[in-house]
Amino acid sequence: MLNIGRMAPGGHDYYLGIVASGAEDYYLVAGEEPGRWIGHGAQRLGLAGRVEADELRAVLAGNHPGSGDRLARHPARKVPGFDLTFRAPKSVSLLWGLGDRTVGAQVVAAHDAAVDAAVTYLERTGGFTRRGAGGSETVATTGFVASAFRHRSSRAGDPLLHTHVLVANLAETVDDGVWRTLDARRLYAHAKTAGFLYQAQLRHELTVSLGVAWQPPVNGAGDIAGVDRDLIETFSQRRRAIVQALSERGEGSAKAAQVATLDTRQAKDGKVSEAQLRAGWRARAAGLGVRDGVSWARRLTGVARPQPPDGTALRDELAADTGLTANASTFTRRDVVQAVASRLPTGGPVADIEALADATLTGDPARIVQLDTSRPRTSGDVIRRPDGTTVDATGGEPRFTTRRLIHTEHAAAEAASRRTGDRVALGDQAAVEQTIVDRGLSIEQAEMVRHLTSSGRGV
C-alpha cells in the first residue's frame, strides 16, 4: 500500500548512503539502485534520470539544483519533504525474489509503472500550496519535485519490493510561477486513494506482462493466486515482530503499531548483494517445499488475462445498499475511486479507474445524488486551477449519497413522526427530578432525561 511520513532534516542521507557504488554491477555488489527523478516539478527544474546527491540536497533545502539560487522565499527547514512508501504485496515480492532475472525484471517494471501512475494521480489531487495572509488561498502547482528510491528487502532481510518517493516540500504555483511549500493536508487526504490505485495498476501491469492470476483484493491489495499463505508468513518477519510487540503490550491501535514499528526496527544490512539475497531466499523457500524457486515462479505466470470491467454491473453494485453506503451515509469521489480499484480482480490503469468512478457519480442521477453544500465562500474555501477557475476546497470535496438511502431515511423519519402521539414511556416527573438531583446530572443531561420521560413519543 502507501505510507506517508514527514522527512526530518538530513533524512535523505540514508537513501543516498545505501546506493550501490556501481549501477552496472548492481546484481553482484552490495547496495541499492540509484534513485530516479520523477514528477512534473522535477522536469520544470531540468531534473531527469539518476538522482545526484547535490541535486537532492539542493531541492530539499529549497534551492535550485543547478544554480543554487533560493527558490522558496520561506523554505521548510523543519519538514524538507515527505516520504511516500509504496509496497508491493508480499506475494509479488516473492515472485520477484524467487523467480529468474527475466521474471524479476518484469516485476520491477510493473512496480515502477504503478508507482509512477499513483504519483501522477497524487500530483493532480494533492499537489497544492497556499498563499496570502495566513495561507488564505489554496493554489494548484505544476507538480512534485520528487525522487524515487527502489529497495528490494525489508530490514529483516525478507524480499520486499518497495519504493520510497521523496517529495520535496517545494512546488511552483501554476499562475504566478512562485515556488512555495506544499499544503500537506491535500497530500495526506489523497494518500490512501493513491495507495489503492498503485495496487490496481500493479495488478494490471503484472497480468498483462506475466499473466498472473489474483486472489480477491482486501483493503485494495491482492496477493497472487497460488502463493501459499504459509510461504507469505514465513517471509514476513518484520510483520511478525510488530504483531508480537503489540501482543506483549496488549495494544492494537494505529498509533501503537507505529510505536511498535519503530521499537522493533533494526538496521538494514547494506553489505549483502542481490545475488546473496536470492540464494538465501531460495534456500529458505526450499525448507517449505519450494525446491526450485525459478520453476515455482514460472508456474504462477501465463495463466490469466486482464478482465475488462463490466461498468454497468459495477455501478449497480456501488449504488446498492451493500456498496458505497454500506458503512457511511455519504461519500466523496475519493471513496468511489477506492471502491472501483478494490473491485477489479486484475486491476486496471489509473485513468480507466478514474473514468469508471466519474461515470458512477454522474452517469445515473436517479441513483447517485450530489448533496447541496452551498454556502458563502471566502478565498480560503477555493482551489484556483490553471485555467483560472475555482473549485470548493472546504475539506471540502463534493459529497454524494444514493437515492435509496435518502428514501430509507425519509421513510424512517416519517415512521417516527407517526408515533409522536403514542404517549408511552411517561415517567413520574417528581421521581425524575429527584433522580436528576441524586445523580448530579449536568444541565444538558437533565434536559435530555426530562424530554425522554415526558414527551410520550414512540420514537
CSV table of C-alpha atoms in Angstrom, one decimal:
chain,number,residue,atom,x,y,z
A,1,MET,CA,0.0,0.0,0.0
A,2,LEU,CA,1.2,3.6,0.6
A,3,ASN,CA,2.5,5.0,3.8
A,4,ILE,CA,3.4,8.7,4.1
A,5,GLY,CA,5.6,10.5,6.7
A,6,ARG,CA,7.4,13.7,7.2
A,7,MET,CA,11.1,13.7,6.5
A,8,ALA,CA,13.4,15.0,9.2
A,9,PRO,CA,16.3,17.4,8.2
A,10,GLY,CA,19.1,15.2,6.7
A,11,GLY,CA,16.8,12.2,6.4
A,12,HIS,CA,17.6,11.8,2.7
A,13,ASP,CA,21.2,10.8,3.6
A,14,TYR,CA,20.0,7.3,4.4
A,15,TYR,CA,18.7,6.8,0.9
A,16,LEU,CA,21.8,8.2,-0.7
A,17,GLY,CA,24.1,6.2,1.6
A,18,ILE,CA,22.9,2.7,0.7
A,19,VAL,CA,23.1,3.1,-3.1
A,20,ALA,CA,25.4,0.6,-4.8
A,21,SER,CA,28.7,2.1,-5.9
A,22,GLY,CA,28.3,0.8,-9.5
A,23,ALA,CA,24.8,0.5,-11.0
A,24,GLU,CA,26.2,-1.8,-13.7
A,25,ASP,CA,27.2,-4.3,-11.1
A,26,TYR,CA,24.0,-3.9,-9.0
A,27,TYR,CA,23.2,-7.7,-9.1
A,28,LEU,CA,26.6,-8.7,-7.7
A,29,VAL,CA,27.6,-5.8,-5.4
A,30,ALA,CA,26.1,-4.5,-2.2
A,31,GLY,CA,23.7,-1.6,-2.1
A,32,GLU,CA,20.5,-0.4,-3.7
A,33,GLU,CA,19.9,1.1,-7.1
A,34,PRO,CA,20.4,4.8,-7.5
A,35,GLY,CA,17.3,6.9,-7.3
A,36,ARG,CA,15.5,8.5,-10.3
A,37,TRP,CA,13.8,11.8,-10.6
A,38,ILE,CA,10.0,11.8,-11.1
A,39,GLY,CA,7.3,14.4,-11.1
A,40,HIS,CA,6.4,17.3,-13.3
A,41,GLY,CA,8.0,19.8,-10.9
A,42,ALA,CA,11.3,17.9,-11.3
A,43,GLN,CA,11.0,18.3,-15.1
A,44,ARG,CA,10.5,22.1,-14.6
A,45,LEU,CA,13.9,22.2,-12.9
A,46,GLY,CA,15.6,20.1,-15.6
A,47,LEU,CA,15.9,17.1,-13.3
A,48,ALA,CA,15.8,13.7,-15.0
A,49,GLY,CA,17.4,10.3,-14.8
A,50,ARG,CA,19.7,9.4,-11.9
A,51,VAL,CA,19.5,11.3,-8.6
A,52,GLU,CA,22.7,13.0,-7.7
A,53,ALA,CA,23.4,13.8,-4.1
A,54,ASP,CA,24.0,17.5,-4.6
A,55,GLU,CA,20.8,17.9,-6.6
A,56,LEU,CA,18.7,16.2,-4.0
A,57,ARG,CA,20.2,18.2,-1.1
A,58,ALA,CA,19.6,21.4,-3.0
A,59,VAL,CA,15.9,20.9,-3.7
A,60,LEU,CA,15.2,19.7,-0.2
A,61,ALA,CA,16.8,22.9,1.1
A,62,GLY,CA,14.6,25.0,-1.2
A,63,ASN,CA,17.3,25.8,-3.7
A,64,HIS,CA,17.7,25.5,-7.5
A,65,PRO,CA,19.7,22.2,-8.2
A,66,GLY,CA,21.7,23.9,-10.9
A,67,SER,CA,22.4,27.5,-9.9
A,68,GLY,CA,22.0,27.0,-6.2
A,69,ASP,CA,19.7,30.1,-6.1
A,70,ARG,CA,17.0,30.2,-3.5
A,71,LEU,CA,13.7,29.0,-5.0
A,72,ALA,CA,11.3,29.3,-2.0
A,73,ARG,CA,11.2,32.5,-0.1
A,74,HIS,CA,10.4,30.7,3.1
A,75,PRO,CA,11.9,27.1,2.8
A,76,ALA,CA,10.5,24.4,5.0
A,77,ARG,CA,13.6,23.7,7.2
A,78,LYS,CA,11.8,21.6,9.8
A,79,VAL,CA,10.0,19.4,7.1
A,80,PRO,CA,12.1,19.4,4.0
A,81,GLY,CA,10.0,16.8,2.3
A,82,PHE,CA,7.7,13.8,2.6
A,83,ASP,CA,8.5,10.1,2.3
A,84,LEU,CA,5.8,8.2,0.3
A,85,THR,CA,6.5,4.5,0.6
A,86,PHE,CA,4.8,2.2,-2.0
A,87,ARG,CA,5.0,-1.5,-1.0
A,88,ALA,CA,4.2,-4.4,-3.3
A,89,PRO,CA,2.1,-7.3,-1.8
A,90,LYS,CA,4.4,-10.0,-0.3
A,91,SER,CA,3.4,-12.5,-2.9
A,92,VAL,CA,4.6,-10.1,-5.6
A,93,SER,CA,7.9,-9.7,-3.8
A,94,LEU,CA,8.2,-13.4,-3.6
A,95,LEU,CA,7.6,-13.8,-7.3
A,96,TRP,CA,10.4,-11.2,-7.9
A,97,GLY,CA,12.8,-12.7,-5.3
A,98,LEU,CA,12.4,-16.4,-6.1
A,99,GLY,CA,11.9,-16.2,-9.9
A,100,ASP,CA,14.7,-15.8,-12.5
A,101,ARG,CA,16.1,-12.5,-13.6
A,102,THR,CA,13.7,-12.2,-16.6
A,103,VAL,CA,10.6,-12.6,-14.4
A,104,GLY,CA,12.3,-10.3,-11.8
A,105,ALA,CA,12.8,-7.6,-14.4
A,106,GLN,CA,9.2,-7.7,-15.4
A,107,VAL,CA,8.0,-7.4,-11.8
A,108,VAL,CA,10.3,-4.4,-11.3
A,109,ALA,CA,9.0,-2.7,-14.4
A,110,ALA,CA,5.4,-3.3,-13.3
A,111,HIS,CA,6.1,-1.9,-9.9
A,112,ASP,CA,7.8,1.2,-11.3
A,113,ALA,CA,4.9,1.8,-13.7
A,114,ALA,CA,2.4,1.5,-10.8
A,115,VAL,CA,4.4,3.9,-8.6
A,116,ASP,CA,4.6,6.5,-11.5
A,117,ALA,CA,0.9,6.3,-12.1
A,118,ALA,CA,0.0,6.7,-8.5
A,119,VAL,CA,2.4,9.6,-8.0
A,120,THR,CA,0.8,11.3,-11.1
A,121,TYR,CA,-2.6,11.0,-9.5
A,122,LEU,CA,-1.3,12.4,-6.3
A,123,GLU,CA,0.3,15.4,-8.1
A,124,ARG,CA,-3.1,16.3,-9.6
A,125,THR,CA,-5.2,15.8,-6.4
A,126,GLY,CA,-2.7,16.6,-3.6
A,127,GLY,CA,-0.2,18.9,-5.2
A,128,PHE,CA,-1.3,22.3,-3.9
A,129,THR,CA,0.2,25.2,-2.0
A,130,ARG,CA,-1.2,28.1,0.0
A,131,ARG,CA,-0.6,31.8,-0.3
A,132,GLY,CA,-1.9,35.1,1.0
A,133,ALA,CA,-2.3,36.3,4.6
A,134,GLY,CA,-2.3,33.2,6.8
A,135,GLY,CA,-2.3,31.0,3.8
A,136,SER,CA,-5.9,32.0,2.9
A,137,GLU,CA,-5.8,30.9,-0.7
A,138,THR,CA,-5.1,27.4,-2.0
A,139,VAL,CA,-3.5,27.2,-5.4
A,140,ALA,CA,-2.6,24.3,-7.7
A,141,THR,CA,1.1,23.6,-8.5
A,142,THR,CA,2.9,22.4,-11.6
A,143,GLY,CA,3.7,19.1,-9.8
A,144,PHE,CA,6.1,17.4,-7.5
A,145,VAL,CA,9.9,17.6,-7.3
A,146,ALA,CA,10.4,14.0,-6.3
A,147,SER,CA,13.0,11.3,-6.3
A,148,ALA,CA,12.1,7.5,-6.3
A,149,PHE,CA,14.4,5.1,-4.5
A,150,ARG,CA,13.5,1.4,-5.1
A,151,HIS,CA,14.6,-1.1,-2.4
A,152,ARG,CA,14.4,-4.8,-2.5
A,153,SER,CA,14.3,-6.2,1.0
A,154,SER,CA,12.9,-5.5,4.5
A,155,ARG,CA,15.0,-4.7,7.5
A,156,ALA,CA,14.7,-8.3,8.5
A,157,GLY,CA,16.2,-9.4,5.1
A,158,ASP,CA,12.9,-10.7,3.6
A,159,PRO,CA,12.1,-10.0,-0.1
A,160,LEU,CA,10.1,-6.7,0.0
A,161,LEU,CA,9.9,-4.7,-3.2
A,162,HIS,CA,9.2,-1.2,-2.3
A,163,THR,CA,9.9,2.4,-3.4
A,164,HIS,CA,10.5,5.5,-1.2
A,165,VAL,CA,9.3,8.5,-3.1
A,166,LEU,CA,10.9,11.6,-1.5
A,167,VAL,CA,8.7,14.6,-2.4
A,168,ALA,CA,10.4,17.9,-1.7
A,169,ASN,CA,8.3,20.4,0.3
A,170,LEU,CA,8.7,22.7,-2.6
A,171,ALA,CA,6.3,23.4,-5.6
A,172,GLU,CA,5.7,26.0,-8.2
A,173,THR,CA,2.3,27.6,-8.4
A,174,VAL,CA,0.6,27.4,-11.8
A,175,ASP,CA,-0.5,31.0,-12.2
A,176,ASP,CA,2.3,33.2,-10.8
A,177,GLY,CA,5.3,30.8,-11.1
A,178,VAL,CA,6.3,31.4,-7.4
A,179,TRP,CA,7.9,28.4,-5.5
A,180,ARG,CA,6.3,27.7,-2.2
A,181,THR,CA,5.9,24.9,0.3
A,182,LEU,CA,3.2,22.2,-0.2
A,183,ASP,CA,-0.1,22.1,1.5
A,184,ALA,CA,0.4,18.8,3.3
A,185,ARG,CA,-3.3,18.5,4.1
A,186,ARG,CA,-4.0,17.6,0.5
A,187,LEU,CA,-1.2,15.1,0.3
A,188,TYR,CA,-2.4,13.2,3.3
A,189,ALA,CA,-6.1,13.4,2.3
A,190,HIS,CA,-5.4,11.6,-1.0
A,191,ALA,CA,-2.6,9.2,0.1
A,192,LYS,CA,-4.9,6.3,0.8
A,193,THR,CA,-6.6,6.6,-2.6
A,194,ALA,CA,-3.1,6.8,-4.3
A,195,GLY,CA,-2.3,3.5,-2.5
A,196,PHE,CA,-5.4,1.8,-3.9
A,197,LEU,CA,-4.5,3.0,-7.4
A,198,TYR,CA,-0.9,1.8,-7.1
A,199,GLN,CA,-2.1,-1.7,-6.2
A,200,ALA,CA,-4.7,-1.8,-9.0
A,201,GLN,CA,-2.2,-0.6,-11.6
A,202,LEU,CA,0.3,-3.1,-10.3
A,203,ARG,CA,-2.2,-6.0,-10.7
A,204,HIS,CA,-3.0,-4.8,-14.2
A,205,GLU,CA,0.7,-4.5,-15.3
A,206,LEU,CA,1.6,-8.0,-14.0
A,207,THR,CA,-1.5,-9.6,-15.5
A,208,VAL,CA,-0.6,-8.0,-18.9
A,209,SER,CA,3.1,-8.8,-18.8
A,210,LEU,CA,3.3,-12.1,-16.9
A,211,GLY,CA,-0.3,-13.4,-16.9
A,212,VAL,CA,-0.5,-13.9,-13.2
A,213,ALA,CA,-3.9,-14.5,-11.5
A,214,TRP,CA,-5.1,-12.9,-8.3
A,215,GLN,CA,-6.8,-13.5,-5.1
A,216,PRO,CA,-9.7,-11.2,-4.3
A,217,PRO,CA,-8.3,-7.8,-3.1
A,218,VAL,CA,-8.6,-7.0,0.6
A,219,ASN,CA,-8.4,-3.3,1.5
A,220,GLY,CA,-7.4,-2.5,-2.0
A,221,ALA,CA,-4.5,-5.0,-2.2
A,222,GLY,CA,-4.5,-8.5,-3.6
A,223,ASP,CA,-2.0,-11.4,-3.5
A,224,ILE,CA,-1.1,-13.6,-6.4
A,225,ALA,CA,-3.2,-16.7,-6.7
A,226,GLY,CA,-1.3,-19.9,-6.0
A,227,VAL,CA,1.1,-18.4,-3.4
A,228,ASP,CA,0.8,-20.4,-0.2
A,229,ARG,CA,-0.1,-18.4,2.9
A,230,ASP,CA,2.5,-20.2,5.0
A,231,LEU,CA,5.1,-19.0,2.5
A,232,ILE,CA,4.0,-15.4,2.8
A,233,GLU,CA,4.0,-15.6,6.6
A,234,THR,CA,7.5,-17.2,6.7
A,235,PHE,CA,8.9,-14.3,4.7
A,236,SER,CA,7.1,-11.6,6.8
A,237,GLN,CA,9.5,-11.5,9.7
A,238,ARG,CA,9.0,-7.7,10.2
A,239,ARG,CA,5.3,-8.0,10.5
A,240,ARG,CA,5.6,-10.9,13.0
A,241,ALA,CA,7.9,-8.8,15.1
A,242,ILE,CA,5.5,-5.9,15.2
A,243,VAL,CA,2.4,-8.1,15.9
A,244,GLN,CA,4.3,-9.8,18.7
A,245,ALA,CA,5.3,-6.5,20.2
A,246,LEU,CA,1.7,-5.3,20.1
A,247,SER,CA,0.5,-8.5,21.7
A,248,GLU,CA,3.0,-8.3,24.5
A,249,ARG,CA,1.8,-4.8,25.3
A,250,GLY,CA,-1.9,-5.6,24.9
A,251,GLU,CA,-2.3,-2.9,22.4
A,252,GLY,CA,-3.8,-2.7,18.9
A,253,SER,CA,-4.3,0.9,17.9
A,254,ALA,CA,-2.7,2.5,14.8
A,255,LYS,CA,-0.6,4.7,17.0
A,256,ALA,CA,0.6,1.7,19.0
A,257,ALA,CA,1.5,0.0,15.7
A,258,GLN,CA,3.6,3.0,14.7
A,259,VAL,CA,5.5,2.8,18.0
A,260,ALA,CA,6.0,-0.9,17.7
A,261,THR,CA,7.3,-0.5,14.2
A,262,LEU,CA,10.0,1.9,15.4
A,263,ASP,CA,10.8,-0.1,18.5
A,264,THR,CA,11.4,-3.3,16.5
A,265,ARG,CA,13.2,-1.6,13.7
A,266,GLN,CA,16.7,-3.0,13.0
A,267,ALA,CA,19.5,-1.6,10.8
A,268,LYS,CA,19.3,-2.8,7.2
A,269,ASP,CA,22.4,-4.8,6.1
A,270,GLY,CA,23.6,-2.9,3.1
A,271,LYS,CA,26.6,-5.2,2.6
A,272,VAL,CA,24.5,-8.1,1.1
A,273,SER,CA,24.2,-8.2,-2.7
A,274,GLU,CA,21.1,-9.2,-4.6
A,275,ALA,CA,22.7,-12.5,-5.6
A,276,GLN,CA,23.3,-13.4,-2.0
A,277,LEU,CA,19.8,-12.3,-1.0
A,278,ARG,CA,18.2,-14.5,-3.7
A,279,ALA,CA,20.3,-17.5,-2.8
A,280,GLY,CA,19.2,-17.2,0.9
A,281,TRP,CA,15.6,-16.7,-0.1
A,282,ARG,CA,15.6,-19.8,-2.3
A,283,ALA,CA,17.2,-21.9,0.5
A,284,ARG,CA,14.5,-20.8,3.0
A,285,ALA,CA,11.8,-21.5,0.5
A,286,ALA,CA,13.1,-25.0,-0.1
A,287,GLY,CA,12.6,-25.7,3.6
A,288,LEU,CA,8.8,-25.1,2.9
A,289,GLY,CA,8.6,-27.4,-0.1
A,290,VAL,CA,9.5,-24.9,-2.8
A,291,ARG,CA,12.5,-26.9,-4.1
A,292,ASP,CA,13.0,-24.9,-7.2
A,293,GLY,CA,12.1,-21.2,-6.8
A,294,VAL,CA,12.5,-20.5,-10.5
A,295,SER,CA,10.1,-23.2,-11.6
A,296,TRP,CA,7.7,-22.2,-8.8
A,297,ALA,CA,7.6,-18.6,-10.1
A,298,ARG,CA,7.2,-19.7,-13.7
A,299,ARG,CA,4.1,-21.8,-12.8
A,300,LEU,CA,2.4,-18.7,-11.5
A,301,THR,CA,2.7,-16.9,-14.9
A,302,GLY,CA,0.9,-17.3,-18.1
A,303,VAL,CA,-2.4,-18.4,-16.5
A,304,ALA,CA,-4.6,-15.3,-16.7
A,305,ARG,CA,-5.5,-12.3,-18.9
A,306,PRO,CA,-6.9,-8.9,-17.9
A,307,GLN,CA,-10.6,-8.9,-17.2
A,308,PRO,CA,-12.3,-5.8,-18.7
A,309,PRO,CA,-14.7,-4.4,-16.1
A,310,ASP,CA,-18.4,-4.5,-16.6
A,311,GLY,CA,-19.2,-0.9,-16.0
A,312,THR,CA,-22.9,-1.4,-15.7
A,313,ALA,CA,-22.6,-4.2,-13.1
A,314,LEU,CA,-20.0,-2.2,-11.2
A,315,ARG,CA,-22.3,0.8,-11.0
A,316,ASP,CA,-25.2,-1.4,-9.8
A,317,GLU,CA,-23.0,-2.8,-7.1
A,318,LEU,CA,-21.7,0.5,-5.9
A,319,ALA,CA,-25.2,2.1,-5.8
A,320,ALA,CA,-26.7,-0.9,-3.8
A,321,ASP,CA,-27.2,-0.8,0.0
A,322,THR,CA,-24.1,-3.0,0.3
A,323,GLY,CA,-22.0,-0.7,-1.8
A,324,LEU,CA,-20.8,2.9,-1.2
A,325,THR,CA,-23.3,3.5,1.7
A,326,ALA,CA,-22.7,0.2,3.4
A,327,ASN,CA,-20.7,1.8,6.2
A,328,ALA,CA,-21.3,5.6,5.7
A,329,SER,CA,-24.3,7.7,4.6
A,330,THR,CA,-22.3,9.9,2.3
A,331,PHE,CA,-19.1,9.5,0.2
A,332,THR,CA,-16.7,11.5,-1.9
A,333,ARG,CA,-15.0,10.9,-5.3
A,334,ARG,CA,-12.0,9.5,-3.4
A,335,ASP,CA,-14.3,6.9,-1.8
A,336,VAL,CA,-15.6,5.9,-5.2
A,337,VAL,CA,-12.1,5.6,-6.8
A,338,GLN,CA,-11.1,3.3,-3.9
A,339,ALA,CA,-14.2,1.2,-4.3
A,340,VAL,CA,-13.7,0.8,-8.0
A,341,ALA,CA,-10.0,0.0,-7.7
A,342,SER,CA,-10.6,-2.7,-5.0
A,343,ARG,CA,-13.4,-4.4,-7.1
A,344,LEU,CA,-11.2,-5.1,-10.1
A,345,PRO,CA,-9.5,-8.5,-9.6
A,346,THR,CA,-7.0,-7.9,-12.3
A,347,GLY,CA,-6.7,-4.2,-11.6
A,348,GLY,CA,-6.7,-1.6,-14.3
A,349,PRO,CA,-4.9,1.6,-15.4
A,350,VAL,CA,-5.4,4.6,-13.1
A,351,ALA,CA,-7.0,6.6,-15.9
A,352,ASP,CA,-9.6,3.9,-16.5
A,353,ILE,CA,-10.4,3.6,-12.8
A,354,GLU,CA,-11.0,7.3,-12.5
A,355,ALA,CA,-13.2,7.2,-15.6
A,356,LEU,CA,-15.3,4.4,-14.0
A,357,ALA,CA,-15.5,6.4,-10.8
A,358,ASP,CA,-16.7,9.5,-12.6
A,359,ALA,CA,-19.2,7.6,-14.6
A,360,THR,CA,-20.6,6.1,-11.4
A,361,LEU,CA,-21.0,9.6,-9.9
A,362,THR,CA,-22.5,11.3,-13.0
A,363,GLY,CA,-23.9,8.5,-15.1
A,364,ASP,CA,-27.3,7.9,-13.3
A,365,PRO,CA,-28.8,10.9,-11.4
A,366,ALA,CA,-31.7,8.6,-10.5
A,367,ARG,CA,-29.4,6.6,-8.2
A,368,ILE,CA,-26.4,8.9,-7.2
A,369,VAL,CA,-27.2,12.3,-5.8
A,370,GLN,CA,-24.7,15.2,-5.1
A,371,LEU,CA,-25.6,16.8,-1.8
A,372,ASP,CA,-26.3,20.5,-1.6
A,373,THR,CA,-23.4,22.1,0.4
A,374,SER,CA,-23.8,25.6,-1.0
A,375,ARG,CA,-22.9,28.4,1.3
A,376,PRO,CA,-21.0,31.7,1.1
A,377,ARG,CA,-17.3,31.1,0.4
A,378,THR,CA,-14.2,33.0,1.1
A,379,SER,CA,-10.9,32.9,-0.8
A,380,GLY,CA,-9.7,30.2,1.6
A,381,ASP,CA,-12.5,27.9,0.5
A,382,VAL,CA,-11.4,27.5,-3.1
A,383,ILE,CA,-8.6,26.0,-5.1
A,384,ARG,CA,-7.5,28.0,-8.1
A,385,ARG,CA,-7.0,25.8,-11.2
A,386,PRO,CA,-4.5,26.5,-14.0
A,387,ASP,CA,-7.3,27.9,-16.2
A,388,GLY,CA,-8.3,30.4,-13.6
A,389,THR,CA,-11.5,28.6,-12.4
A,390,THR,CA,-12.0,27.8,-8.8
A,391,VAL,CA,-13.4,24.8,-7.0
A,392,ASP,CA,-14.5,24.3,-3.4
A,393,ALA,CA,-11.7,23.4,-1.0
A,394,THR,CA,-13.5,23.3,2.3
A,395,GLY,CA,-12.4,19.9,3.2
A,396,GLY,CA,-14.2,20.3,1.0
A,397,GLU,CA,-14.8,17.9,-2.0
A,398,PRO,CA,-18.5,17.5,-3.1
A,399,ARG,CA,-20.2,14.7,-1.2
A,400,PHE,CA,-22.7,12.3,-2.6
A,401,THR,CA,-25.2,9.7,-1.5
A,402,THR,CA,-27.7,7.3,-3.1
A,403,ARG,CA,-31.4,7.9,-3.6
A,404,ARG,CA,-32.1,4.6,-2.0
A,405,LEU,CA,-30.5,5.8,1.2
A,406,ILE,CA,-32.4,9.1,1.0
A,407,HIS,CA,-35.7,7.2,0.6
A,408,THR,CA,-34.8,5.0,3.6
A,409,GLU,CA,-34.0,8.0,5.8
A,410,HIS,CA,-37.3,9.7,4.8
A,411,ALA,CA,-39.3,6.5,5.5
A,412,ALA,CA,-37.6,6.2,8.9
A,413,ALA,CA,-38.3,9.9,9.7
A,414,GLU,CA,-42.0,9.5,8.6
A,415,ALA,CA,-42.4,6.4,10.7
A,416,ALA,CA,-41.0,8.2,13.7
A,417,SER,CA,-43.3,11.2,13.1
A,418,ARG,CA,-46.4,8.9,13.0
A,419,ARG,CA,-45.6,7.8,16.6
A,420,THR,CA,-45.4,11.3,18.2
A,421,GLY,CA,-48.8,10.8,20.0
A,422,ASP,CA,-48.2,7.3,21.4
A,423,ARG,CA,-48.0,8.6,25.0
A,424,VAL,CA,-45.5,5.9,26.0
A,425,ALA,CA,-42.6,5.8,28.5
A,426,LEU,CA,-44.0,8.6,30.6
A,427,GLY,CA,-42.3,8.9,34.0
A,428,ASP,CA,-43.4,10.4,37.3
A,429,GLN,CA,-41.9,13.8,37.0
A,430,ALA,CA,-41.3,14.2,40.7
A,431,ALA,CA,-39.3,11.0,40.7
A,432,VAL,CA,-37.5,12.1,37.6
A,433,GLU,CA,-36.5,15.4,39.2
A,434,GLN,CA,-35.3,13.7,42.3
A,435,THR,CA,-33.2,11.2,40.3
A,436,ILE,CA,-31.6,14.1,38.4
A,437,VAL,CA,-30.6,15.7,41.7
A,438,ASP,CA,-29.4,12.3,43.2
A,439,ARG,CA,-27.3,11.5,40.2
A,440,GLY,CA,-25.8,15.0,39.8
A,441,LEU,CA,-26.6,15.3,36.1
A,442,SER,CA,-25.4,18.3,34.1
A,443,ILE,CA,-27.8,20.8,32.6
A,444,GLU,CA,-27.7,19.1,29.2
A,445,GLN,CA,-28.1,15.6,30.7
A,446,ALA,CA,-31.0,16.7,32.8
A,447,GLU,CA,-32.7,18.3,29.7
A,448,MET,CA,-32.3,15.1,27.8
A,449,VAL,CA,-33.8,12.9,30.6
A,450,ARG,CA,-36.8,15.2,31.1
A,451,HIS,CA,-37.5,15.1,27.4
A,452,LEU,CA,-37.3,11.3,27.2
A,453,THR,CA,-39.6,10.8,30.2
A,454,SER,CA,-42.2,13.4,29.3
A,455,SER,CA,-42.6,13.6,25.5
A,456,GLY,CA,-44.6,10.4,25.2
A,457,ARG,CA,-43.2,9.8,21.7
A,458,GLY,CA,-43.0,6.3,20.4
A,459,VAL,CA,-39.6,7.0,18.9
